[in-house]
mmCIF file of C-alpha atoms and ligand atoms in Angstrom:
data_model
loop_
_atom_site.group_PDB
_atom_site.id
_atom_site.type_symbol
_atom_site.label_atom_id
_atom_site.label_comp_id
_atom_site.label_asym_id
_atom_site.label_seq_id
_atom_site.Cartn_x
_atom_site.Cartn_y
_atom_site.Cartn_z
ATOM 1 C CA MET W 655 11.673 -9.214 5.756
ATOM 2 C CA THR W 656 10.294 -7.461 8.826
ATOM 3 C CA VAL W 657 8.686 -4.042 8.941
ATOM 4 C CA ALA W 658 8.364 -2.125 12.213
ATOM 5 C CA VAL W 659 5.276 0.017 12.699
ATOM 6 C CA LEU W 660 5.323 2.837 15.237
ATOM 7 C CA ALA W 661 2.334 1.907 17.389
ATOM 8 C CA LEU W 662 2.008 4.731 19.904
ATOM 9 C CA GLN W 663 -1.071 6.462 18.522
ATOM 10 C CA GLY W 664 -3.065 6.867 15.325
ATOM 11 C CA ALA W 665 -3.722 4.603 12.342
ATOM 12 C CA PHE W 666 -1.042 1.960 12.904
ATOM 13 C CA ILE W 667 -3.371 -1.060 12.806
ATOM 14 C CA GLU W 668 -4.423 -0.220 9.256
ATOM 15 C CA HIS W 669 -0.787 -0.322 8.129
ATOM 16 C CA GLU W 670 -0.333 -3.665 9.872
ATOM 17 C CA GLN W 671 -3.382 -5.036 8.086
ATOM 18 C CA ILE W 672 -1.994 -4.003 4.713
ATOM 19 C CA LEU W 673 1.369 -5.584 5.525
ATOM 20 C CA SER W 674 -0.346 -8.799 6.519
ATOM 21 C CA ARG W 675 -2.326 -8.788 3.255
ATOM 22 C CA LEU W 676 1.011 -8.501 1.473
ATOM 23 C CA GLY W 677 2.387 -11.385 3.520
ATOM 24 C CA VAL W 678 4.961 -9.247 5.303
ATOM 25 C CA HIS W 679 5.910 -9.838 8.904
ATOM 26 C CA CYS W 680 5.579 -6.765 11.085
ATOM 27 C CA VAL W 681 6.454 -5.780 14.629
ATOM 28 C CA GLU W 682 5.004 -2.967 16.706
ATOM 29 C CA LEU W 683 7.207 -0.344 18.296
ATOM 30 C CA ARG W 684 5.553 0.642 21.566
ATOM 31 C CA LYS W 685 8.467 1.047 23.945
ATOM 32 C CA SER W 686 12.186 1.501 23.909
ATOM 33 C CA GLU W 687 13.006 -2.246 24.208
ATOM 34 C CA ASP W 688 11.063 -2.870 21.000
ATOM 35 C CA LEU W 689 13.850 -1.076 19.142
ATOM 36 C CA ASN W 690 16.312 -3.830 20.071
ATOM 37 C CA GLN W 691 14.839 -6.326 17.636
ATOM 38 C CA PRO W 692 15.895 -6.408 13.996
ATOM 39 C CA TYR W 693 13.702 -4.829 11.316
ATOM 40 C CA ASP W 694 14.302 -3.789 7.735
ATOM 41 C CA GLY W 695 11.996 -0.806 7.465
ATOM 42 C CA LEU W 696 9.826 1.514 9.520
ATOM 43 C CA ILE W 697 6.311 2.924 9.087
ATOM 44 C CA LEU W 698 5.294 6.146 10.835
ATOM 45 C CA PRO W 699 1.476 6.247 10.717
ATOM 46 C CA GLY W 700 -0.979 9.111 10.638
ATOM 47 C CA GLY W 701 -2.490 10.448 13.823
ATOM 48 C CA GLU W 702 -1.378 13.449 15.836
ATOM 49 C CA SER W 703 2.249 14.353 15.313
ATOM 50 C CA THR W 704 2.370 16.339 18.562
ATOM 51 C CA VAL W 705 1.144 13.372 20.617
ATOM 52 C CA GLN W 706 3.390 10.895 18.830
ATOM 53 C CA GLY W 707 6.407 13.183 19.124
ATOM 54 C CA LYS W 708 5.824 13.702 22.837
ATOM 55 C CA LEU W 709 5.401 9.976 23.494
ATOM 56 C CA LEU W 710 8.496 9.114 21.444
ATOM 57 C CA LYS W 711 10.542 11.376 23.694
ATOM 58 C CA GLU W 712 8.903 10.362 26.971
ATOM 59 C CA LEU W 713 9.333 6.674 26.193
ATOM 60 C CA GLY W 714 12.995 7.072 25.298
ATOM 61 C CA MET W 715 12.528 5.995 21.678
ATOM 62 C CA PHE W 716 13.198 9.258 19.900
ATOM 63 C CA ASP W 717 17.000 9.472 19.688
ATOM 64 C CA ARG W 718 17.489 5.874 18.638
ATOM 65 C CA LEU W 719 14.850 6.008 15.930
ATOM 66 C CA LYS W 720 16.281 9.273 14.648
ATOM 67 C CA LYS W 721 19.715 7.655 14.438
ATOM 68 C CA GLN W 722 18.326 4.606 12.614
ATOM 69 C CA ILE W 723 16.584 6.824 10.055
ATOM 70 C CA ASN W 724 19.666 8.977 9.537
ATOM 71 C CA GLU W 725 21.750 5.845 9.081
ATOM 72 C CA GLY W 726 19.527 4.755 6.192
ATOM 73 C CA LEU W 727 16.668 2.665 7.600
ATOM 74 C CA PRO W 728 13.931 2.814 4.931
ATOM 75 C CA VAL W 729 10.966 4.723 6.314
ATOM 76 C CA LEU W 730 7.424 5.406 5.127
ATOM 77 C CA GLY W 731 5.686 8.331 6.827
ATOM 78 C CA THR W 732 2.017 9.033 6.234
ATOM 79 C CA CYS W 733 0.320 12.276 7.265
ATOM 80 C CA ALA W 734 1.464 12.865 10.866
ATOM 81 C CA GLY W 735 4.399 10.610 9.935
ATOM 82 C CA MET W 736 5.388 13.127 7.270
ATOM 83 C CA ILE W 737 5.391 15.870 9.920
ATOM 84 C CA LEU W 738 7.565 13.739 12.213
ATOM 85 C CA LEU W 739 10.160 13.388 9.454
ATOM 86 C CA ALA W 740 10.149 17.001 8.228
ATOM 87 C CA LYS W 741 13.000 19.393 8.879
ATOM 88 C CA GLU W 742 10.571 22.175 9.704
ATOM 89 C CA THR W 743 6.867 22.933 10.110
ATOM 90 C CA GLU W 744 5.988 26.413 8.891
ATOM 91 C CA ASN W 745 3.018 26.916 11.203
ATOM 92 C CA ASP W 746 4.281 25.146 14.311
ATOM 93 C CA ASP W 747 7.456 25.592 16.359
ATOM 94 C CA ARG W 748 7.789 21.898 17.041
ATOM 95 C CA SER W 749 9.894 19.647 14.878
ATOM 96 C CA TYR W 750 10.906 16.041 15.372
ATOM 97 C CA PHE W 751 13.307 13.774 13.442
ATOM 98 C CA GLN W 752 14.190 16.539 10.962
ATOM 99 C CA SER W 753 15.665 13.909 8.664
ATOM 100 C CA LEU W 754 13.639 14.901 5.593
ATOM 101 C CA PRO W 755 14.729 18.245 4.096
ATOM 102 C CA VAL W 756 11.289 19.708 3.511
ATOM 103 C CA VAL W 757 9.105 22.357 5.106
ATOM 104 C CA VAL W 758 5.560 21.169 5.793
ATOM 105 C CA LYS W 759 2.406 22.997 6.693
ATOM 106 C CA ARG W 760 0.229 21.272 9.297
ATOM 107 C CA ASN W 761 -3.550 21.077 8.876
ATOM 108 C CA ALA W 762 -2.825 22.782 5.600
ATOM 109 C CA TYR W 763 -6.260 22.425 4.039
ATOM 110 C CA GLY W 764 -8.070 24.404 6.692
ATOM 111 C CA ARG W 765 -11.233 23.494 8.503
ATOM 112 C CA GLN W 766 -13.716 23.166 5.704
ATOM 113 C CA LEU W 767 -11.534 21.013 3.537
ATOM 114 C CA GLY W 768 -10.136 19.194 6.533
ATOM 115 C CA SER W 769 -10.933 15.813 5.051
ATOM 116 C CA PHE W 770 -11.370 14.889 1.426
ATOM 117 C CA TYR W 771 -10.856 12.109 -1.052
ATOM 118 C CA THR W 772 -9.407 12.223 -4.515
ATOM 119 C CA LYS W 773 -7.360 10.160 -6.909
ATOM 120 C CA GLY W 774 -3.988 11.204 -8.171
ATOM 121 C CA GLU W 775 -0.863 10.151 -9.916
ATOM 122 C CA VAL W 776 2.234 9.221 -7.911
ATOM 123 C CA LYS W 777 5.470 9.095 -9.861
ATOM 124 C CA GLY W 778 6.761 5.563 -10.265
ATOM 125 C CA ILE W 779 3.569 4.098 -8.780
ATOM 126 C CA GLY W 780 0.557 5.172 -10.860
ATOM 127 C CA THR W 781 -2.889 6.492 -10.004
ATOM 128 C CA VAL W 782 -3.834 5.863 -6.389
ATOM 129 C CA PRO W 783 -6.725 6.734 -4.087
ATOM 130 C CA MET W 784 -5.854 9.581 -1.733
ATOM 131 C CA THR W 785 -7.657 10.075 1.547
ATOM 132 C CA PHE W 786 -6.698 13.317 3.272
ATOM 133 C CA ILE W 787 -7.555 13.887 6.939
ATOM 134 C CA ARG W 788 -6.465 17.209 8.401
ATOM 135 C CA ALA W 789 -3.428 16.670 6.269
ATOM 136 C CA PRO W 790 -0.175 18.529 5.902
ATOM 137 C CA TYR W 791 1.372 19.364 2.555
ATOM 138 C CA VAL W 792 4.948 20.122 1.638
ATOM 139 C CA SER W 793 5.454 23.829 1.069
ATOM 140 C CA ARG W 794 9.172 23.728 0.245
ATOM 141 C CA VAL W 795 11.636 21.045 -0.702
ATOM 142 C CA GLY W 796 15.364 20.957 -0.105
ATOM 143 C CA LYS W 797 18.106 19.661 -2.338
ATOM 144 C CA ASP W 798 17.736 16.142 -3.751
ATOM 145 C CA VAL W 799 14.137 15.751 -2.614
ATOM 146 C CA GLU W 800 12.085 14.158 -5.363
ATOM 147 C CA ILE W 801 8.493 15.330 -5.724
ATOM 148 C CA LEU W 802 6.333 12.262 -6.369
ATOM 149 C CA SER W 803 2.907 13.852 -6.446
ATOM 150 C CA LYS W 804 1.026 17.126 -6.421
ATOM 151 C CA VAL W 805 -2.672 17.723 -5.851
ATOM 152 C CA GLU W 806 -3.927 21.130 -6.917
ATOM 153 C CA GLU W 807 -0.430 22.585 -7.009
ATOM 154 C CA HIS W 808 0.466 21.332 -3.548
ATOM 155 C CA ILE W 809 3.130 18.700 -2.994
ATOM 156 C CA VAL W 810 1.628 15.650 -1.306
ATOM 157 C CA ALA W 811 4.296 12.980 -1.779
ATOM 158 C CA VAL W 812 8.089 13.097 -1.709
ATOM 159 C CA GLN W 813 11.060 10.817 -1.606
ATOM 160 C CA TYR W 814 14.481 11.609 -0.225
ATOM 161 C CA ARG W 815 17.003 8.777 -0.162
ATOM 162 C CA ASN W 816 15.588 6.188 2.283
ATOM 163 C CA GLN W 817 12.544 8.273 3.201
ATOM 164 C CA LEU W 818 9.101 8.284 1.609
ATOM 165 C CA ALA W 819 6.431 10.656 2.871
ATOM 166 C CA PHE W 820 2.779 11.105 1.926
ATOM 167 C CA SER W 821 0.275 13.738 3.046
ATOM 168 C CA PHE W 822 -2.593 11.308 2.663
ATOM 169 C CA HIS W 823 -3.401 7.870 4.125
ATOM 170 C CA PRO W 824 -2.639 4.983 1.758
ATOM 171 C CA GLU W 825 -3.431 2.583 4.613
ATOM 172 C CA LEU W 826 -7.097 3.646 4.635
ATOM 173 C CA ASP W 827 -7.821 2.583 1.063
ATOM 174 C CA GLU W 828 -7.851 -0.776 -0.666
ATOM 175 C CA ASP W 829 -4.976 -0.003 -2.986
ATOM 176 C CA LEU W 830 -1.734 -1.728 -1.996
ATOM 177 C CA SER W 831 0.620 -0.131 -4.484
ATOM 178 C CA ILE W 832 2.237 2.416 -2.170
ATOM 179 C CA HIS W 833 3.103 -0.258 0.374
ATOM 180 C CA ARG W 834 4.377 -2.473 -2.447
ATOM 181 C CA PHE W 835 6.585 0.389 -3.628
ATOM 182 C CA PHE W 836 7.948 0.807 -0.111
ATOM 183 C CA LEU W 837 8.643 -2.927 0.198
ATOM 184 C CA GLN W 838 10.526 -2.808 -3.088
ATOM 185 C CA MET W 839 12.648 -0.006 -1.611
ATOM 186 C CA LEU W 840 13.469 -2.283 1.330
ATOM 187 C CA LYS W 841 14.472 -5.087 -0.987
ATOM 188 C CA ASN W 842 16.751 -2.770 -2.936
ATOM 189 C CA SER W 843 18.381 -1.251 0.126
HETATM 190 N N1 LIG D 2311 -3.264 17.020 11.751
HETATM 191 C C1 LIG D 2311 -2.392 15.973 12.199
HETATM 192 C C2 LIG D 2311 -1.078 16.522 12.741
HETATM 193 O O1 LIG D 2311 -0.849 17.669 12.672
HETATM 194 C C3 LIG D 2311 -2.111 14.997 11.086
HETATM 195 C C4 LIG D 2311 -3.394 14.340 10.671
HETATM 196 C C5 LIG D 2311 -3.282 12.913 10.272
HETATM 197 O O2 LIG D 2311 -2.262 12.244 10.480
HETATM 198 N N2 LIG D 2311 -4.357 12.416 9.727
HETATM 199 O O3 LIG D 2311 -0.284 15.796 13.245
#
């Protein structure tokens, strides 16, 4: 099994480290030719969605990745990765893959609460550490989107078919259960 990690900007190395701890082979997607190799799943890391989205388009990776996701490639998006997947961002005109039928709010926790840590329950996974860094949350969900977790009334994790998205950064904590859950999705797909 091979997992591709979008490696243009942001916290991609941390995802790679978790995959290697789980004994999973991973490849980095840095340029358009990298999309020619086979992989069974995709991770979109946290960082800056605007920078990642711009680079994806400039490097000629955007349309092909969008097609792969829409055709069912299992994908895990964390933080900025959630924004890249979302159909719409309520406080920003830009949108990207639009494959996940949710509306997100960018930098939703404001300045003071820009970064915080908590623990919370994720449906089907259990209690996990949650590190939020200038995180988005989901303000509306479309049909067939399953809400996996809420923190203080706000939706912070969702699943829709082949797509899993988290507001927080599972790759920055020691817990491996979210990545394990994603790998199980790959095995089942
Ligand atoms: N604030 C970032 C954005 O809007 C997301 C932050 C993150 O990924 N930690 O893209």
